[in-house]
N, CA, C and O atoms as a MOPAC input file, in Angstrom:
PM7 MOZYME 1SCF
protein

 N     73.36000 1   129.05100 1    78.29100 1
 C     72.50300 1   129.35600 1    79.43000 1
 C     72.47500 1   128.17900 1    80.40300 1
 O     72.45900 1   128.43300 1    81.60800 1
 N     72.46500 1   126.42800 1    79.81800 1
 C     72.47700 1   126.07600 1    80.80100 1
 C     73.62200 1   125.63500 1    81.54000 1
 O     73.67100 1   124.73600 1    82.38000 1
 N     74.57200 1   126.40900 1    81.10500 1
 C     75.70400 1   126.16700 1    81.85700 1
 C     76.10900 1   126.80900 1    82.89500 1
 O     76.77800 1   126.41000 1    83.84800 1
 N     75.59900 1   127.99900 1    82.63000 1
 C     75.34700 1   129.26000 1    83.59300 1
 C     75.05000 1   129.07700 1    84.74600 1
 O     75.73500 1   129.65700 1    85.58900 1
 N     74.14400 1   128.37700 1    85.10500 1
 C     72.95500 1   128.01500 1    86.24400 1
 C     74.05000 1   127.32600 1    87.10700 1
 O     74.41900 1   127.79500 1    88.18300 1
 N     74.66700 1   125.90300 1    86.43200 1
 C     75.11600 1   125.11600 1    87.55600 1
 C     76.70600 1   125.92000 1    88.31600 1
 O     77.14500 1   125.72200 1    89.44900 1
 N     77.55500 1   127.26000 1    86.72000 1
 C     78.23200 1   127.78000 1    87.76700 1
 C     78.09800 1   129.02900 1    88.25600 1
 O     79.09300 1   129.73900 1    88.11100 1
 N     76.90600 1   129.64200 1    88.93900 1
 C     75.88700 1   130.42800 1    89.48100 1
 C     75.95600 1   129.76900 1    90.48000 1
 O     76.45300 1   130.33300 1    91.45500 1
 N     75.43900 1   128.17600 1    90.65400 1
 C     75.42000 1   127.70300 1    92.18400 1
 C     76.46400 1   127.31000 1    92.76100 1
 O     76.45600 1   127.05400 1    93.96500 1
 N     77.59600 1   127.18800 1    91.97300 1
 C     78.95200 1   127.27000 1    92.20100 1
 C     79.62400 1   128.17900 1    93.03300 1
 O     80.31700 1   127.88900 1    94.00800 1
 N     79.31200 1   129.60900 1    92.46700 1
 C     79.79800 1   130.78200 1    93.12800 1
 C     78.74600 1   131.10100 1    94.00600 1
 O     79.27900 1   131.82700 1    94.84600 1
 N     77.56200 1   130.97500 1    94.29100 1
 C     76.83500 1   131.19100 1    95.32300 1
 C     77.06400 1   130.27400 1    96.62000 1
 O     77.00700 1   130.72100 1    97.76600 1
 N     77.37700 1   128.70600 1    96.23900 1
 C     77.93800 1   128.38000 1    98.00000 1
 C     78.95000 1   129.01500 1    98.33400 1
 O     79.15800 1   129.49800 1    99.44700 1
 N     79.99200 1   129.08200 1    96.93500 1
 C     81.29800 1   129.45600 1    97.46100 1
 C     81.25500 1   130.73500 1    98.49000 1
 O     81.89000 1   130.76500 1    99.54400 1
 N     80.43300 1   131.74800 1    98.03000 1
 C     80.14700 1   133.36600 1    98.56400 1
 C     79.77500 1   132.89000 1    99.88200 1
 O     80.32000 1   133.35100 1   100.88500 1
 N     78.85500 1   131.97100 1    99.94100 1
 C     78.08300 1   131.59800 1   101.35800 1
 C     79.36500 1   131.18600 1   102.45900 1
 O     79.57400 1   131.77300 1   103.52100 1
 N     80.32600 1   129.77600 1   101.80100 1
 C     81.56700 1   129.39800 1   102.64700 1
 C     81.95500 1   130.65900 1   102.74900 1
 O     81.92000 1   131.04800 1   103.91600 1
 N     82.49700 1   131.86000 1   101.58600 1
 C     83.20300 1   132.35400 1   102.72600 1
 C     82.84300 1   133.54600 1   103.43400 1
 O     83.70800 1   134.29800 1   103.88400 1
 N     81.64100 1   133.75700 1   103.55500 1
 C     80.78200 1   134.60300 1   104.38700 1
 C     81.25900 1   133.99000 1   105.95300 1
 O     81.84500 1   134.53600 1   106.88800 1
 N     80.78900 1   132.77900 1   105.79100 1
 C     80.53700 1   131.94400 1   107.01600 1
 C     82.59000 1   131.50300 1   107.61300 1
 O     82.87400 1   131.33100 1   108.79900 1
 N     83.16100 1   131.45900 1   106.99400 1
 C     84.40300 1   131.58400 1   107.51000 1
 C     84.93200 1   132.78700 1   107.97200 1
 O     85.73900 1   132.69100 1   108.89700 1
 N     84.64100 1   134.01600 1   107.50200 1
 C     85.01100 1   135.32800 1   108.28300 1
 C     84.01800 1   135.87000 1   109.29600 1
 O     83.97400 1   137.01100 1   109.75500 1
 N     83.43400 1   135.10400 1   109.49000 1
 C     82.19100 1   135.46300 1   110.68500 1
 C     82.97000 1   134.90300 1   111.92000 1
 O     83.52300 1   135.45400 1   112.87200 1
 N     82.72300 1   132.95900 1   111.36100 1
 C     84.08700 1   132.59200 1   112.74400 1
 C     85.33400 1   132.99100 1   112.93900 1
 O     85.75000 1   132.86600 1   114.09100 1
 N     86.11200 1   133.47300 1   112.08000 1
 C     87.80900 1   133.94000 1   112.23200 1
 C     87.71000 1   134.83300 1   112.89500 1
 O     88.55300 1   134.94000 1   113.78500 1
 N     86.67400 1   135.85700 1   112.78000 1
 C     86.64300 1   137.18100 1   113.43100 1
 C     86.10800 1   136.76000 1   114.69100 1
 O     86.65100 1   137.28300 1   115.66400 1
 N     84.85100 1   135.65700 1   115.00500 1
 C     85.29200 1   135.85200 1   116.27000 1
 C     86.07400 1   135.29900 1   117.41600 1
 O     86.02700 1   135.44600 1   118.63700 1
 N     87.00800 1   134.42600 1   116.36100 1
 C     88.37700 1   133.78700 1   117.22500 1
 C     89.39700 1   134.90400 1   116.85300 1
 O     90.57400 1   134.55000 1   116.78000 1
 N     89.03900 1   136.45600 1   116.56100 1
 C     90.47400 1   136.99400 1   116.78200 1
 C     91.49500 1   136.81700 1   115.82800 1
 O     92.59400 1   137.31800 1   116.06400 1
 N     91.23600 1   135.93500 1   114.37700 1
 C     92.26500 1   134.97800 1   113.55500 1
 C     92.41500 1   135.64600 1   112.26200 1
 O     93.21200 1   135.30300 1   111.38900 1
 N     91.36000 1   136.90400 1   112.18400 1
 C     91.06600 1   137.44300 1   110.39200 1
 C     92.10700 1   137.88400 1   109.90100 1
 O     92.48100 1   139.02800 1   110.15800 1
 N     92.83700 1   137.00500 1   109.03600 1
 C     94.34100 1   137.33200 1   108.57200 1
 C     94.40900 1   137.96600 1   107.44700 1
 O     93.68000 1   137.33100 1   106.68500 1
 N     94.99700 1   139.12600 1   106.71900 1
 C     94.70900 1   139.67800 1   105.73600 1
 C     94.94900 1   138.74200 1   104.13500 1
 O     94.65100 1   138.93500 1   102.95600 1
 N     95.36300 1   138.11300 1   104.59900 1
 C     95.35800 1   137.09100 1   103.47800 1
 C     93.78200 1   136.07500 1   103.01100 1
 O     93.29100 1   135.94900 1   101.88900 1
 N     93.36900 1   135.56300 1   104.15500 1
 C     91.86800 1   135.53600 1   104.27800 1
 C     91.12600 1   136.40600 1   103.61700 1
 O     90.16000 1   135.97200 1   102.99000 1
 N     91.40400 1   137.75300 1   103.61500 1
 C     90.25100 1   138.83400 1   103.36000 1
 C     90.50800 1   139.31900 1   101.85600 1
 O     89.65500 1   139.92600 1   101.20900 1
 N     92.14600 1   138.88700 1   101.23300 1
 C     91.98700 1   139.42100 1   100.27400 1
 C     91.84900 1   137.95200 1    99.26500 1
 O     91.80800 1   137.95000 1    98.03500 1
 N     91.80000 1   136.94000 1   100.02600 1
 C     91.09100 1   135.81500 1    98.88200 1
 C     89.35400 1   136.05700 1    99.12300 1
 O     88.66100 1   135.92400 1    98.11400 1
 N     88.84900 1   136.30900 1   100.07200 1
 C     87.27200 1   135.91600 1   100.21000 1
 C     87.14200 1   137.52400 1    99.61000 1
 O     86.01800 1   137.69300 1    99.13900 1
 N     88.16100 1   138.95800 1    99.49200 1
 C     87.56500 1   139.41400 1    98.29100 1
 C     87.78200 1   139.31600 1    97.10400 1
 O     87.35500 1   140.23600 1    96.40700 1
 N     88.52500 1   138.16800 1    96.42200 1
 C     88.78700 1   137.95700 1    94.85100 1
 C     86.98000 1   137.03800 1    94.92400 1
 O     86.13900 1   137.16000 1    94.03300 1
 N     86.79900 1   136.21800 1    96.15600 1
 C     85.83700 1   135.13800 1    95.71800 1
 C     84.45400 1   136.13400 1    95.59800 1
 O     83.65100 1   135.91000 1    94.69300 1
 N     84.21900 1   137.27200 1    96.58800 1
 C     83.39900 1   138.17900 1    96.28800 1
 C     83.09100 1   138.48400 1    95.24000 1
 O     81.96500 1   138.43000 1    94.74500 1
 N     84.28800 1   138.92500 1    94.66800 1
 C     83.84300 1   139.81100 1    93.22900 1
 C     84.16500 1   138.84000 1    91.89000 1
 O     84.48600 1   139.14900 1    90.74300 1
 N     84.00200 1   137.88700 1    92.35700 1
 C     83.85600 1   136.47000 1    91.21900 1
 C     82.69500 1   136.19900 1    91.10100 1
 O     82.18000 1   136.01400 1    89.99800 1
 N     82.00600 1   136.11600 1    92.30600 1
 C     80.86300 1   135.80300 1    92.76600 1
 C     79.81000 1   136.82600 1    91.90100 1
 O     78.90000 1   136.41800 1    91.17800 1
 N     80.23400 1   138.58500 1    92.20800 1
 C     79.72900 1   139.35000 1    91.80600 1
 C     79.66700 1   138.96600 1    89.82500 1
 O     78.82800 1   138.44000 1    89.09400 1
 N     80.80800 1   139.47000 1    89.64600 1
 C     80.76800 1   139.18600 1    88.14400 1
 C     80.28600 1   138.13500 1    87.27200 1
 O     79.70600 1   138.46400 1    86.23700 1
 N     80.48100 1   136.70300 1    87.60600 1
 C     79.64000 1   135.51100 1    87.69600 1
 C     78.00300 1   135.80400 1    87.29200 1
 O     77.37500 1   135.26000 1    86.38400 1
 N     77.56400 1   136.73600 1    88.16000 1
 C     76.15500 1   137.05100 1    88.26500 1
 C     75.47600 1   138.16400 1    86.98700 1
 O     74.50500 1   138.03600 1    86.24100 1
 N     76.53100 1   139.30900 1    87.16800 1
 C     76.03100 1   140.28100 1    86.24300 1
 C     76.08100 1   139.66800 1    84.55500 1
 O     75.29900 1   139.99300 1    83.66200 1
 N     77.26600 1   138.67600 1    84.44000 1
 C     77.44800 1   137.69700 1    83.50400 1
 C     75.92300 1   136.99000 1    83.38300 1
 O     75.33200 1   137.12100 1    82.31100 1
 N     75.44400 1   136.42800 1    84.20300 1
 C     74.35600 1   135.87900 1    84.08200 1
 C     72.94600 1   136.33800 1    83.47700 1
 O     72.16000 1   135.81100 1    82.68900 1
 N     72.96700 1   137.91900 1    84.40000 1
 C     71.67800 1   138.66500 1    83.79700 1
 C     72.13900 1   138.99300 1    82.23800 1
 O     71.24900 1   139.21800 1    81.41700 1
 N     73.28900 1   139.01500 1    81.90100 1
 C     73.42400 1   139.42500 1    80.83900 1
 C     73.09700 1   138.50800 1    79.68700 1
 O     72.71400 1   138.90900 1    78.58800 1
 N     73.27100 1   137.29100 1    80.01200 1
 C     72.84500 1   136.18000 1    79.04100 1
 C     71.78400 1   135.93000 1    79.31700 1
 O     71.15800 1   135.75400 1    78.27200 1
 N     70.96600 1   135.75800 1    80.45100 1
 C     69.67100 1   136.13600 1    80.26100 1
 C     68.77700 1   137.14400 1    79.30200 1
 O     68.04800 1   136.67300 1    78.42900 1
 N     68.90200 1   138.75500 1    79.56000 1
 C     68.76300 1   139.06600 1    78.15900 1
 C     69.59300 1   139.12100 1    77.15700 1
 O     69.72500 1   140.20700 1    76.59300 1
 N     70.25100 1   138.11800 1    76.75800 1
 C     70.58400 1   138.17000 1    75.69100 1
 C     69.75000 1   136.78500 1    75.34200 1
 O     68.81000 1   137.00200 1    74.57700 1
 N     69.86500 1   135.75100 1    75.64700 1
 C     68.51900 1   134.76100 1    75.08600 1
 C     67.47900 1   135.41500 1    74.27200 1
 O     67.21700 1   135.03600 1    73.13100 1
 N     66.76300 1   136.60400 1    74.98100 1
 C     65.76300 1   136.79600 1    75.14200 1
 C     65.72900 1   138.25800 1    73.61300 1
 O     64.85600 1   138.51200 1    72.78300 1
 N     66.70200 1   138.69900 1    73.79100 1
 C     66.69800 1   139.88500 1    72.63800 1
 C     67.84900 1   139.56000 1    71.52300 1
 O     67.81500 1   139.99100 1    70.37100 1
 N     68.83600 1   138.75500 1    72.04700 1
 C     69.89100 1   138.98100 1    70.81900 1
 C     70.85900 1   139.80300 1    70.86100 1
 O     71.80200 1   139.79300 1    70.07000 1
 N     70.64400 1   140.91900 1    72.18400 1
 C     71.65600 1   141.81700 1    72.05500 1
 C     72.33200 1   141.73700 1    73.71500 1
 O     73.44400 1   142.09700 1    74.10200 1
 N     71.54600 1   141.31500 1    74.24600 1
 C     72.51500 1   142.05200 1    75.77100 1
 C     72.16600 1   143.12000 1    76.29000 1
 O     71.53300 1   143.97800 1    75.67600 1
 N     72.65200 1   143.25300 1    77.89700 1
 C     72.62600 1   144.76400 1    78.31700 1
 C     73.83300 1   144.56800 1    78.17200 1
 O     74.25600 1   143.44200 1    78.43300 1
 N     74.75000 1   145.60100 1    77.71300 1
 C     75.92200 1   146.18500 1    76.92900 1
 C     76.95800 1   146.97700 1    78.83400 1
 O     78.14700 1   147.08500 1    79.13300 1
 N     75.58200 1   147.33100 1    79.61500 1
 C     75.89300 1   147.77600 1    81.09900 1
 C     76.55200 1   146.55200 1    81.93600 1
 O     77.68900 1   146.57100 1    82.40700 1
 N     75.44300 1   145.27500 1    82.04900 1
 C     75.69600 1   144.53100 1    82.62500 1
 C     77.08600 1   143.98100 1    82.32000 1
 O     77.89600 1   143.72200 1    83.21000 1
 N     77.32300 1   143.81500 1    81.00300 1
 C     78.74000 1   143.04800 1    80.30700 1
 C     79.83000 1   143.79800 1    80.75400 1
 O     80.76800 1   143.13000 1    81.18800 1
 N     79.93600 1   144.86100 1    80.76000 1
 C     80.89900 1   145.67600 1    80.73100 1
 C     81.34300 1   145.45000 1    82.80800 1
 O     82.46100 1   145.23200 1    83.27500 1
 N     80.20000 1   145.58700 1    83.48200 1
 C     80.38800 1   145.36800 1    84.81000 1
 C     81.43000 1   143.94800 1    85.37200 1
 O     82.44400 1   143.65900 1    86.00700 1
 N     80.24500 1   143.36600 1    84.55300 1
 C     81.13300 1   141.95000 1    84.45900 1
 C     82.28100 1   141.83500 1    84.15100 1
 O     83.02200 1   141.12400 1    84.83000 1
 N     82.66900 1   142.41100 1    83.19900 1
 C     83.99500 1   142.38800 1    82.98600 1
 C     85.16600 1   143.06200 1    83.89900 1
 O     86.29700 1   142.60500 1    84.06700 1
 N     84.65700 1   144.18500 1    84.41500 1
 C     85.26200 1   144.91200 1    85.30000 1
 C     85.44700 1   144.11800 1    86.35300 1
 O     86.62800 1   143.84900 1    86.57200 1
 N     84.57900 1   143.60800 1    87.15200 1
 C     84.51500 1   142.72100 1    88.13100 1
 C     85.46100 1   141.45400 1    88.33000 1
 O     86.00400 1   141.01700 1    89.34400 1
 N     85.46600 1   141.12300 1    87.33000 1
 C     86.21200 1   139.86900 1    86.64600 1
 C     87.69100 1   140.02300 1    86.84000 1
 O     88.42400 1   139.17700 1    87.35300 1
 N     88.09000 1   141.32000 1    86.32500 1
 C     89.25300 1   141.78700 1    86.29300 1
 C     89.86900 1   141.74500 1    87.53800 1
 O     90.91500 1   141.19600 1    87.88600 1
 N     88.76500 1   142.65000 1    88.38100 1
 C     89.50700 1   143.06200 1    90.04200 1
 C     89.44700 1   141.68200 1    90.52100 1
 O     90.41100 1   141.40100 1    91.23400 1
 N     88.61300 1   140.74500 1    90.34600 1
 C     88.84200 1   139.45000 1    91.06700 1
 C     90.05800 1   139.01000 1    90.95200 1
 O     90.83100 1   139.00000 1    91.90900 1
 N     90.53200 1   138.38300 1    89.17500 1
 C     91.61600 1   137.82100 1    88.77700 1
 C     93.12600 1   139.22000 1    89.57500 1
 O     93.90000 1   138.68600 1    90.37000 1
 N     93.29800 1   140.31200 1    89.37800 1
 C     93.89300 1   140.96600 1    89.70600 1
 C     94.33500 1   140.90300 1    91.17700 1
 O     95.51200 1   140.96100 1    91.53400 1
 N     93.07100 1   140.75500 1    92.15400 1
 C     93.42300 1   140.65100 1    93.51200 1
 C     93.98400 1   139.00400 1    93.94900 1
 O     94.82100 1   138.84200 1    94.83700 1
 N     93.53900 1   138.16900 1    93.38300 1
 C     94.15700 1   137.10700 1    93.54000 1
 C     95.25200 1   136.66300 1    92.48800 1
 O     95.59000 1   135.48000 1    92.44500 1
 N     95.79200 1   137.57200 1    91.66600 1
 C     97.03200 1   136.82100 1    91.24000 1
 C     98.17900 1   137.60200 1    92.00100 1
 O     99.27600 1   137.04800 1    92.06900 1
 N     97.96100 1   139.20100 1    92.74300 1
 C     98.48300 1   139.76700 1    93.65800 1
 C     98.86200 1   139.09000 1    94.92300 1
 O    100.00700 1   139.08100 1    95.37600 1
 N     97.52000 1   138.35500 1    95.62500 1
 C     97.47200 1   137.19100 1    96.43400 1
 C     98.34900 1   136.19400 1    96.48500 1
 O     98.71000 1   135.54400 1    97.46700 1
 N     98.75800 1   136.08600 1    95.07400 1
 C     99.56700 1   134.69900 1    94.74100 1
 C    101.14200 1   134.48100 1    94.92100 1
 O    101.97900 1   133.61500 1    95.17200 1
 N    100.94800 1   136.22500 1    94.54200 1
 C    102.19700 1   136.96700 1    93.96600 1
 C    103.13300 1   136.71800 1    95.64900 1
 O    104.01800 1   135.95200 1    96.03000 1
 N    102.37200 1   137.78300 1    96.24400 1
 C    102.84700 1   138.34600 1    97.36800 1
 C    103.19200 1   136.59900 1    98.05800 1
 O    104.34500 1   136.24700 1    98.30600 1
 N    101.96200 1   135.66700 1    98.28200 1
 C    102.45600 1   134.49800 1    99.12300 1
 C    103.76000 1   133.91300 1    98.71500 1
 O    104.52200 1   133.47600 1    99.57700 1
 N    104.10900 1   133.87300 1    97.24900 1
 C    105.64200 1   133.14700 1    96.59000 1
 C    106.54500 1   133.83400 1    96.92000 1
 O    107.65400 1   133.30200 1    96.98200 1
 N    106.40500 1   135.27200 1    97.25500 1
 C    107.37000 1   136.17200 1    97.33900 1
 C    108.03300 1   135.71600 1    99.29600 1
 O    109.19700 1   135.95900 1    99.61200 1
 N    107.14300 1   135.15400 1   100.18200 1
 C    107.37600 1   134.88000 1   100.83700 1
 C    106.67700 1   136.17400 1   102.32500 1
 O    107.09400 1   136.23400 1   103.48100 1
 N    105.58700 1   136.99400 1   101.69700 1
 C    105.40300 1   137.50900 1   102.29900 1
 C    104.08800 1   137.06800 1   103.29900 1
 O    103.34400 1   136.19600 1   102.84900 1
 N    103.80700 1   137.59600 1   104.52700 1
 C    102.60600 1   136.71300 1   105.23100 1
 C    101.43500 1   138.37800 1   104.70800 1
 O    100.25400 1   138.13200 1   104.95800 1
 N    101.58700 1   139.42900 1   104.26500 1
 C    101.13100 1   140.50600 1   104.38200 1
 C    100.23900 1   141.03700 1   105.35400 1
 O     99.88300 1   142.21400 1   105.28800 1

């Protein structure tokens, strides 16, 4: 649990940077799809990160977990790692997409 917390505030500036970077790109005209599909891997890191959190929260607290939350998390987790190793994929491949 208390490890949780410090990377909770981890992924919460991160969500904040890149809130605040597609606010300005967009309004210099610059929102490159490459931009959008890293700030959505960091989204749904961000997301999963969290549901991870409530989940160890009750689990401290009961021993068992919400079994909902975990499973989200995990899902979440997935599409993050998935969209950014796609991300990764496509930039080596030499593509600008």
């Amino acid at each position: 649990m208390v490890s949780c917390v410090p990377a909770m505030s981890w992924w919460m500036l991160s969500a904040r940077c890149d809130v605040l970077t597609r606010k300005e790109l967009k309004k210099l005209r610059k929102h490159h799809r490459t931009v959008k599909m890293l700030g959505s891997a960091i989204i749904l890191a961000f997301f999963s990160h969290g549901f991870f959190f409530l989940h160890y929260i009750w689990y401290s607290s009961d021993g068992v977990g919400n079994m909902l939350f975990l499973f989200v998390a995990r899902i979440l987790q997935l599409s993050s790692e998935t969209t950014f190793l796609v991300l990764l994929v496509l930039i080596a491949k030499g593509w600008t997409i």
